[in-house]
Amino acid sequence: AVIGPPNVEVKSESGFLHVDFEGPFAQYDSWSLKQYYGSWNYRILYWKKGSNAEVTRIDTEHNSEILSQLEPWTIYCIQVQAVMPEWNKTGELSGELCEQTTHNGVTPAWIIVMVLTGSMLAVVISVPVCFFSFLYLYRLTRHVFCPSYIFPQHLKEFLNKPPSGSQVFSALPQEEHLFYDKLTVISEELQNQCDETGAETSKTTEHLQDSEQEDSDS
């Protein structure tokens, strides 16, 4: 009996090629021919498209295989066939499927160097900027809430004292420490009265003196 080719699907994932395959199936039945044979393997053949490189072969008992160790951004072609070791028989090859690999996930050295250099520059620049910004904000906050000028001590004491109703200022110093001239103001009417009183007083005094003189003579 002729064993036909299996059904094959190829997917490119992160630098690898993921190959899925199943069958072949019986011509008038949906059952896989693998159920009619004692042992059953699959053989995968793949190579670079457009090159004369040697074809790589992989034998597996599973229905899928991941092709690794591939060059990134390279097109590979794949064919799969069924193999029966006990019968020394191989099936037909599947149709040629070609798929391009993507990035293999390995970061190039120049990108790593650029990232490290950029990170170091960012740290070197950001640390002084953050430091001076914090210092400026600290000084601004201190200037607003804790001004640098000193409040006069006597005003502090005055404000700290509890307010009194009648006496706001301190008592006057003792009189012995004061030096002043005494000034008496007399109005003109009062001056005239004082003059008349003085004249009467002087007349009375003279009259008393005359009386005493007469008494003494007698």
PDB file of C-alpha atoms in Angstrom:
ATOM      1  CA  ALA A   1       0.000   0.000   0.000  1.00  0.00           C
ATOM      2  CA  VAL A   2       1.110   3.517  -0.739  1.00  0.00           C
ATOM      3  CA  ILE A   3       1.329   5.759   2.350  1.00  0.00           C
ATOM      4  CA  GLY A   4       0.483   9.311   1.487  1.00  0.00           C
ATOM      5  CA  PRO A   5       2.006  12.497   2.928  1.00  0.00           C
ATOM      6  CA  PRO A   6       0.948  13.860   6.328  1.00  0.00           C
ATOM      7  CA  ASN A   7      -0.737  17.199   6.848  1.00  0.00           C
ATOM      8  CA  VAL A   8       1.841  19.780   7.967  1.00  0.00           C
ATOM      9  CA  GLU A   9       1.608  23.281   9.514  1.00  0.00           C
ATOM     10  CA  VAL A  10       4.598  25.576  10.211  1.00  0.00           C
ATOM     11  CA  LYS A  11       4.645  28.623  12.502  1.00  0.00           C
ATOM     12  CA  SER A  12       7.487  31.032  13.164  1.00  0.00           C
ATOM     13  CA  GLU A  13       7.871  31.986  16.840  1.00  0.00           C
ATOM     14  CA  SER A  14      10.765  33.948  18.405  1.00  0.00           C
ATOM     15  CA  GLY A  15      13.484  32.599  16.129  1.00  0.00           C
ATOM     16  CA  PHE A  16      12.114  29.039  16.110  1.00  0.00           C
ATOM     17  CA  LEU A  17       9.954  27.093  13.682  1.00  0.00           C
ATOM     18  CA  HIS A  18       7.111  25.178  15.255  1.00  0.00           C
ATOM     19  CA  VAL A  19       6.062  22.230  13.038  1.00  0.00           C
ATOM     20  CA  ASP A  20       2.765  20.344  13.567  1.00  0.00           C
ATOM     21  CA  PHE A  21       1.795  17.292  11.516  1.00  0.00           C
ATOM     22  CA  GLU A  22      -0.809  14.515  11.516  1.00  0.00           C
ATOM     23  CA  GLY A  23      -1.870  11.613   9.321  1.00  0.00           C
ATOM     24  CA  PRO A  24      -1.793  10.355   6.709  1.00  0.00           C
ATOM     25  CA  PHE A  25      -5.345   9.062   6.831  1.00  0.00           C
ATOM     26  CA  ALA A  26      -6.945   6.087   5.151  1.00  0.00           C
ATOM     27  CA  GLN A  27      -8.425   6.850   1.754  1.00  0.00           C
ATOM     28  CA  TYR A  28     -12.012   5.927   2.647  1.00  0.00           C
ATOM     29  CA  ASP A  29     -11.775   6.393   6.400  1.00  0.00           C
ATOM     30  CA  SER A  30     -11.044   9.267   8.779  1.00  0.00           C
ATOM     31  CA  TRP A  31      -8.742   7.074  10.851  1.00  0.00           C
ATOM     32  CA  SER A  32      -5.010   7.654  10.724  1.00  0.00           C
ATOM     33  CA  LEU A  33      -2.945   4.908   9.110  1.00  0.00           C
ATOM     34  CA  LYS A  34      -0.818   4.913  12.273  1.00  0.00           C
ATOM     35  CA  GLN A  35      -3.509   2.705  13.883  1.00  0.00           C
ATOM     36  CA  TYR A  36      -2.873  -0.071  11.351  1.00  0.00           C
ATOM     37  CA  TYR A  37       0.891  -0.331  11.898  1.00  0.00           C
ATOM     38  CA  GLY A  38       2.794  -1.443  14.937  1.00  0.00           C
ATOM     39  CA  SER A  39       5.297   1.429  14.989  1.00  0.00           C
ATOM     40  CA  TRP A  40       5.069   4.818  13.411  1.00  0.00           C
ATOM     41  CA  ASN A  41       7.491   7.744  13.255  1.00  0.00           C
ATOM     42  CA  TYR A  42       7.733  11.016  11.433  1.00  0.00           C
ATOM     43  CA  ARG A  43      10.779  12.285   9.602  1.00  0.00           C
ATOM     44  CA  ILE A  44      11.304  16.035   9.222  1.00  0.00           C
ATOM     45  CA  LEU A  45      13.583  17.415   6.530  1.00  0.00           C
ATOM     46  CA  TYR A  46      14.471  21.129   6.469  1.00  0.00           C
ATOM     47  CA  TRP A  47      17.036  23.391   4.786  1.00  0.00           C
ATOM     48  CA  LYS A  48      17.725  27.012   3.912  1.00  0.00           C
ATOM     49  CA  LYS A  49      15.855  28.213   0.896  1.00  0.00           C
ATOM     50  CA  GLY A  50      18.007  29.147  -2.100  1.00  0.00           C
ATOM     51  CA  SER A  51      21.174  27.492  -0.783  1.00  0.00           C
ATOM     52  CA  ASN A  52      22.888  24.207  -1.469  1.00  0.00           C
ATOM     53  CA  ALA A  53      23.372  23.473   2.227  1.00  0.00           C
ATOM     54  CA  GLU A  54      22.953  19.951   3.540  1.00  0.00           C
ATOM     55  CA  VAL A  55      19.434  18.913   4.438  1.00  0.00           C
ATOM     56  CA  THR A  56      18.899  18.377   8.170  1.00  0.00           C
ATOM     57  CA  ARG A  57      16.847  15.345   9.230  1.00  0.00           C
ATOM     58  CA  ILE A  58      14.963  14.816  12.506  1.00  0.00           C
ATOM     59  CA  ASP A  59      12.999  11.643  13.463  1.00  0.00           C
ATOM     60  CA  THR A  60      10.296  11.929  16.124  1.00  0.00           C
ATOM     61  CA  GLU A  61       7.423   9.867  17.525  1.00  0.00           C
ATOM     62  CA  HIS A  62       5.367  12.950  18.383  1.00  0.00           C
ATOM     63  CA  ASN A  63       3.014  14.978  16.250  1.00  0.00           C
ATOM     64  CA  SER A  64       4.962  18.226  16.651  1.00  0.00           C
ATOM     65  CA  GLU A  65       8.542  19.416  16.745  1.00  0.00           C
ATOM     66  CA  ILE A  66      10.339  22.697  17.415  1.00  0.00           C
ATOM     67  CA  LEU A  67      13.228  23.465  15.077  1.00  0.00           C
ATOM     68  CA  SER A  68      15.889  25.447  16.940  1.00  0.00           C
ATOM     69  CA  GLN A  69      19.454  26.539  16.209  1.00  0.00           C
ATOM     70  CA  LEU A  70      18.205  28.509  13.223  1.00  0.00           C
ATOM     71  CA  GLU A  71      19.561  31.752  11.847  1.00  0.00           C
ATOM     72  CA  PRO A  72      17.296  34.768  12.451  1.00  0.00           C
ATOM     73  CA  TRP A  73      15.463  36.383   9.549  1.00  0.00           C
ATOM     74  CA  THR A  74      16.168  33.398   7.306  1.00  0.00           C
ATOM     75  CA  ILE A  75      13.709  31.413   5.173  1.00  0.00           C
ATOM     76  CA  TYR A  76      13.684  27.640   5.774  1.00  0.00           C
ATOM     77  CA  CYS A  77      11.827  25.018   3.768  1.00  0.00           C
ATOM     78  CA  ILE A  78      10.321  21.914   5.432  1.00  0.00           C
ATOM     79  CA  GLN A  79       8.968  18.530   4.320  1.00  0.00           C
ATOM     80  CA  VAL A  80       7.602  15.696   6.477  1.00  0.00           C
ATOM     81  CA  GLN A  81       6.988  11.996   5.772  1.00  0.00           C
ATOM     82  CA  ALA A  82       5.763   8.996   7.750  1.00  0.00           C
ATOM     83  CA  VAL A  83       8.217   6.169   8.526  1.00  0.00           C
ATOM     84  CA  MET A  84       7.420   2.524   9.555  1.00  0.00           C
ATOM     85  CA  PRO A  85      10.700   0.997  10.853  1.00  0.00           C
ATOM     86  CA  GLU A  86       9.266  -2.542  11.277  1.00  0.00           C
ATOM     87  CA  TRP A  87       8.050  -2.591   7.712  1.00  0.00           C
ATOM     88  CA  ASN A  88      11.101  -0.749   6.411  1.00  0.00           C
ATOM     89  CA  LYS A  89       8.755   1.537   4.618  1.00  0.00           C
ATOM     90  CA  THR A  90       8.442   5.296   4.214  1.00  0.00           C
ATOM     91  CA  GLY A  91       5.513   7.386   3.124  1.00  0.00           C
ATOM     92  CA  GLU A  92       5.373  10.155   0.591  1.00  0.00           C
ATOM     93  CA  LEU A  93       6.855  13.557   1.389  1.00  0.00           C
ATOM     94  CA  SER A  94       4.526  16.385   2.184  1.00  0.00           C
ATOM     95  CA  GLY A  95       4.457  19.522   0.099  1.00  0.00           C
ATOM     96  CA  GLU A  96       7.362  21.930   0.562  1.00  0.00           C
ATOM     97  CA  LEU A  97       6.499  24.602   3.142  1.00  0.00           C
ATOM     98  CA  CYS A  98       8.789  27.632   3.534  1.00  0.00           C
ATOM     99  CA  GLU A  99       8.713  30.035   6.481  1.00  0.00           C
ATOM    100  CA  GLN A 100      10.974  32.875   7.616  1.00  0.00           C
ATOM    101  CA  THR A 101      12.425  32.914  11.106  1.00  0.00           C
ATOM    102  CA  THR A 102      12.180  36.020  13.253  1.00  0.00           C
ATOM    103  CA  HIS A 103      14.485  37.472  15.858  1.00  0.00           C
ATOM    104  CA  ASN A 104      16.061  34.735  17.950  1.00  0.00           C
ATOM    105  CA  GLY A 105      15.578  36.614  21.204  1.00  0.00           C
ATOM    106  CA  VAL A 106      19.300  37.288  21.711  1.00  0.00           C
ATOM    107  CA  THR A 107      19.991  40.983  22.157  1.00  0.00           C
ATOM    108  CA  PRO A 108      22.980  42.246  20.150  1.00  0.00           C
ATOM    109  CA  ALA A 109      25.967  43.500  22.122  1.00  0.00           C
ATOM    110  CA  TRP A 110      25.785  47.025  20.682  1.00  0.00           C
ATOM    111  CA  ILE A 111      22.209  47.408  21.917  1.00  0.00           C
ATOM    112  CA  ILE A 112      23.250  46.270  25.406  1.00  0.00           C
ATOM    113  CA  VAL A 113      26.128  48.789  25.418  1.00  0.00           C
ATOM    114  CA  MET A 114      23.826  51.594  24.286  1.00  0.00           C
ATOM    115  CA  VAL A 115      21.236  50.754  26.941  1.00  0.00           C
ATOM    116  CA  LEU A 116      23.855  50.631  29.701  1.00  0.00           C
ATOM    117  CA  THR A 117      25.433  53.896  28.541  1.00  0.00           C
ATOM    118  CA  GLY A 118      22.065  55.628  28.360  1.00  0.00           C
ATOM    119  CA  SER A 119      21.123  54.340  31.821  1.00  0.00           C
ATOM    120  CA  MET A 120      24.384  55.621  33.319  1.00  0.00           C
ATOM    121  CA  LEU A 121      23.943  59.031  31.696  1.00  0.00           C
ATOM    122  CA  ALA A 122      20.377  59.218  32.951  1.00  0.00           C
ATOM    123  CA  VAL A 123      21.506  58.412  36.494  1.00  0.00           C
ATOM    124  CA  VAL A 124      24.403  60.899  36.360  1.00  0.00           C
ATOM    125  CA  ILE A 125      22.086  63.671  35.162  1.00  0.00           C
ATOM    126  CA  SER A 126      19.040  62.871  37.270  1.00  0.00           C
ATOM    127  CA  VAL A 127      20.847  62.580  40.631  1.00  0.00           C
ATOM    128  CA  PRO A 128      22.260  66.164  40.643  1.00  0.00           C
ATOM    129  CA  VAL A 129      18.998  67.539  39.263  1.00  0.00           C
ATOM    130  CA  CYS A 130      17.001  65.831  42.013  1.00  0.00           C
ATOM    131  CA  PHE A 131      19.499  66.953  44.679  1.00  0.00           C
ATOM    132  CA  PHE A 132      19.475  70.633  43.683  1.00  0.00           C
ATOM    133  CA  SER A 133      15.701  70.593  43.231  1.00  0.00           C
ATOM    134  CA  PHE A 134      15.270  69.198  46.743  1.00  0.00           C
ATOM    135  CA  LEU A 135      17.733  71.746  48.129  1.00  0.00           C
ATOM    136  CA  TYR A 136      15.895  74.602  46.419  1.00  0.00           C
ATOM    137  CA  LEU A 137      12.522  73.430  47.734  1.00  0.00           C
ATOM    138  CA  TYR A 138      13.992  73.021  51.222  1.00  0.00           C
ATOM    139  CA  ARG A 139      15.393  76.544  51.234  1.00  0.00           C
ATOM    140  CA  LEU A 140      12.170  77.980  49.838  1.00  0.00           C
ATOM    141  CA  THR A 141      10.096  76.200  52.470  1.00  0.00           C
ATOM    142  CA  ARG A 142      12.430  77.306  55.243  1.00  0.00           C
ATOM    143  CA  HIS A 143      12.355  80.904  53.992  1.00  0.00           C
ATOM    144  CA  VAL A 144       8.554  80.933  53.946  1.00  0.00           C
ATOM    145  CA  PHE A 145       7.855  79.168  57.248  1.00  0.00           C
ATOM    146  CA  CYS A 146      11.061  79.964  59.154  1.00  0.00           C
ATOM    147  CA  PRO A 147      12.348  83.390  58.044  1.00  0.00           C
ATOM    148  CA  SER A 148      15.967  84.206  58.751  1.00  0.00           C
ATOM    149  CA  TYR A 149      15.402  87.611  60.465  1.00  0.00           C
ATOM    150  CA  ILE A 150      15.281  87.751  64.293  1.00  0.00           C
ATOM    151  CA  PHE A 151      12.250  89.214  66.011  1.00  0.00           C
ATOM    152  CA  PRO A 152      13.284  91.898  68.578  1.00  0.00           C
ATOM    153  CA  GLN A 153      13.527  90.545  72.092  1.00  0.00           C
ATOM    154  CA  HIS A 154      11.633  93.385  73.756  1.00  0.00           C
ATOM    155  CA  LEU A 155       8.741  92.915  71.356  1.00  0.00           C
ATOM    156  CA  LYS A 156       8.728  89.204  72.100  1.00  0.00           C
ATOM    157  CA  GLU A 157       8.531  89.930  75.822  1.00  0.00           C
ATOM    158  CA  PHE A 158       5.817  92.520  75.279  1.00  0.00           C
ATOM    159  CA  LEU A 159       3.727  90.160  73.180  1.00  0.00           C
ATOM    160  CA  ASN A 160       4.225  87.270  75.589  1.00  0.00           C
ATOM    161  CA  LYS A 161       2.893  89.267  78.571  1.00  0.00           C
ATOM    162  CA  PRO A 162      -0.837  88.938  79.208  1.00  0.00           C
ATOM    163  CA  PRO A 163      -2.737  92.135  78.372  1.00  0.00           C
ATOM    164  CA  SER A 164      -3.788  94.336  81.346  1.00  0.00           C
ATOM    165  CA  GLY A 165      -6.883  96.563  81.273  1.00  0.00           C
ATOM    166  CA  SER A 166      -5.642  99.867  82.584  1.00  0.00           C
ATOM    167  CA  GLN A 167      -1.885  99.641  82.614  1.00  0.00           C
ATOM    168  CA  VAL A 168      -0.451  98.985  79.172  1.00  0.00           C
ATOM    169  CA  PHE A 169       2.967 100.470  79.592  1.00  0.00           C
ATOM    170  CA  SER A 170       5.324  99.898  82.461  1.00  0.00           C
ATOM    171  CA  ALA A 171       5.261 102.192  85.520  1.00  0.00           C
ATOM    172  CA  LEU A 172       7.171 105.411  85.427  1.00  0.00           C
ATOM    173  CA  PRO A 173      10.628 105.327  86.974  1.00  0.00           C
ATOM    174  CA  GLN A 174      11.105 106.556  90.518  1.00  0.00           C
ATOM    175  CA  GLU A 175      11.074 110.314  91.052  1.00  0.00           C
ATOM    176  CA  GLU A 176      14.555 110.375  92.557  1.00  0.00           C
ATOM    177  CA  HIS A 177      15.948 109.552  89.223  1.00  0.00           C
ATOM    178  CA  LEU A 178      14.044 112.344  87.486  1.00  0.00           C
ATOM    179  CA  PHE A 179      15.395 115.893  86.977  1.00  0.00           C
ATOM    180  CA  TYR A 180      12.927 118.639  86.201  1.00  0.00           C
ATOM    181  CA  ASP A 181      12.095 122.340  86.860  1.00  0.00           C
ATOM    182  CA  LYS A 182       8.934 123.368  88.655  1.00  0.00           C
ATOM    183  CA  LEU A 183       6.754 125.812  86.760  1.00  0.00           C
ATOM    184  CA  THR A 184       3.751 127.605  88.251  1.00  0.00           C
ATOM    185  CA  VAL A 185       1.265 129.373  86.022  1.00  0.00           C
ATOM    186  CA  ILE A 186      -0.908 132.160  87.597  1.00  0.00           C
ATOM    187  CA  SER A 187      -3.587 133.982  85.685  1.00  0.00           C
ATOM    188  CA  GLU A 188      -3.863 137.848  85.669  1.00  0.00           C
ATOM    189  CA  GLU A 189      -6.991 138.002  87.840  1.00  0.00           C
ATOM    190  CA  LEU A 190      -5.461 135.714  90.356  1.00  0.00           C
ATOM    191  CA  GLN A 191      -2.316 137.906  90.279  1.00  0.00           C
ATOM    192  CA  ASN A 192      -4.369 141.039  91.086  1.00  0.00           C
ATOM    193  CA  GLN A 193      -6.114 139.282  93.910  1.00  0.00           C
ATOM    194  CA  CYS A 194      -2.817 138.133  95.251  1.00  0.00           C
ATOM    195  CA  ASP A 195      -1.428 141.686  95.026  1.00  0.00           C
ATOM    196  CA  GLU A 196      -4.426 143.157  96.893  1.00  0.00           C
ATOM    197  CA  THR A 197      -4.186 140.427  99.490  1.00  0.00           C
ATOM    198  CA  GLY A 198      -0.487 141.133  99.864  1.00  0.00           C
ATOM    199  CA  ALA A 199      -1.078 144.864 100.229  1.00  0.00           C
ATOM    200  CA  GLU A 200      -3.714 144.301 102.912  1.00  0.00           C
ATOM    201  CA  THR A 201      -1.456 141.874 104.655  1.00  0.00           C
ATOM    202  CA  SER A 202       1.416 144.362 104.599  1.00  0.00           C
ATOM    203  CA  LYS A 203      -0.882 147.130 105.953  1.00  0.00           C
ATOM    204  CA  THR A 204      -2.057 144.887 108.718  1.00  0.00           C
ATOM    205  CA  THR A 205       1.503 144.001 109.548  1.00  0.00           C
ATOM    206  CA  GLU A 206       2.521 147.645 109.637  1.00  0.00           C
ATOM    207  CA  HIS A 207      -0.479 148.475 111.843  1.00  0.00           C
ATOM    208  CA  LEU A 208       0.439 145.711 114.245  1.00  0.00           C
ATOM    209  CA  GLN A 209       3.994 146.906 114.345  1.00  0.00           C
ATOM    210  CA  ASP A 210       2.858 150.488 115.070  1.00  0.00           C
ATOM    211  CA  SER A 211       0.617 149.283 117.880  1.00  0.00           C
ATOM    212  CA  GLU A 212       3.416 147.319 119.433  1.00  0.00           C
ATOM    213  CA  GLN A 213       5.674 150.354 119.153  1.00  0.00           C
ATOM    214  CA  GLU A 214       3.151 152.574 120.928  1.00  0.00           C
ATOM    215  CA  ASP A 215       2.731 149.991 123.659  1.00  0.00           C
ATOM    216  CA  SER A 216       6.411 149.830 124.168  1.00  0.00           C
ATOM    217  CA  ASP A 217       6.676 153.625 124.394  1.00  0.00           C
ATOM    218  CA  SER A 218       3.919 153.865 126.933  1.00  0.00           C
TER     219      SER A 218
END
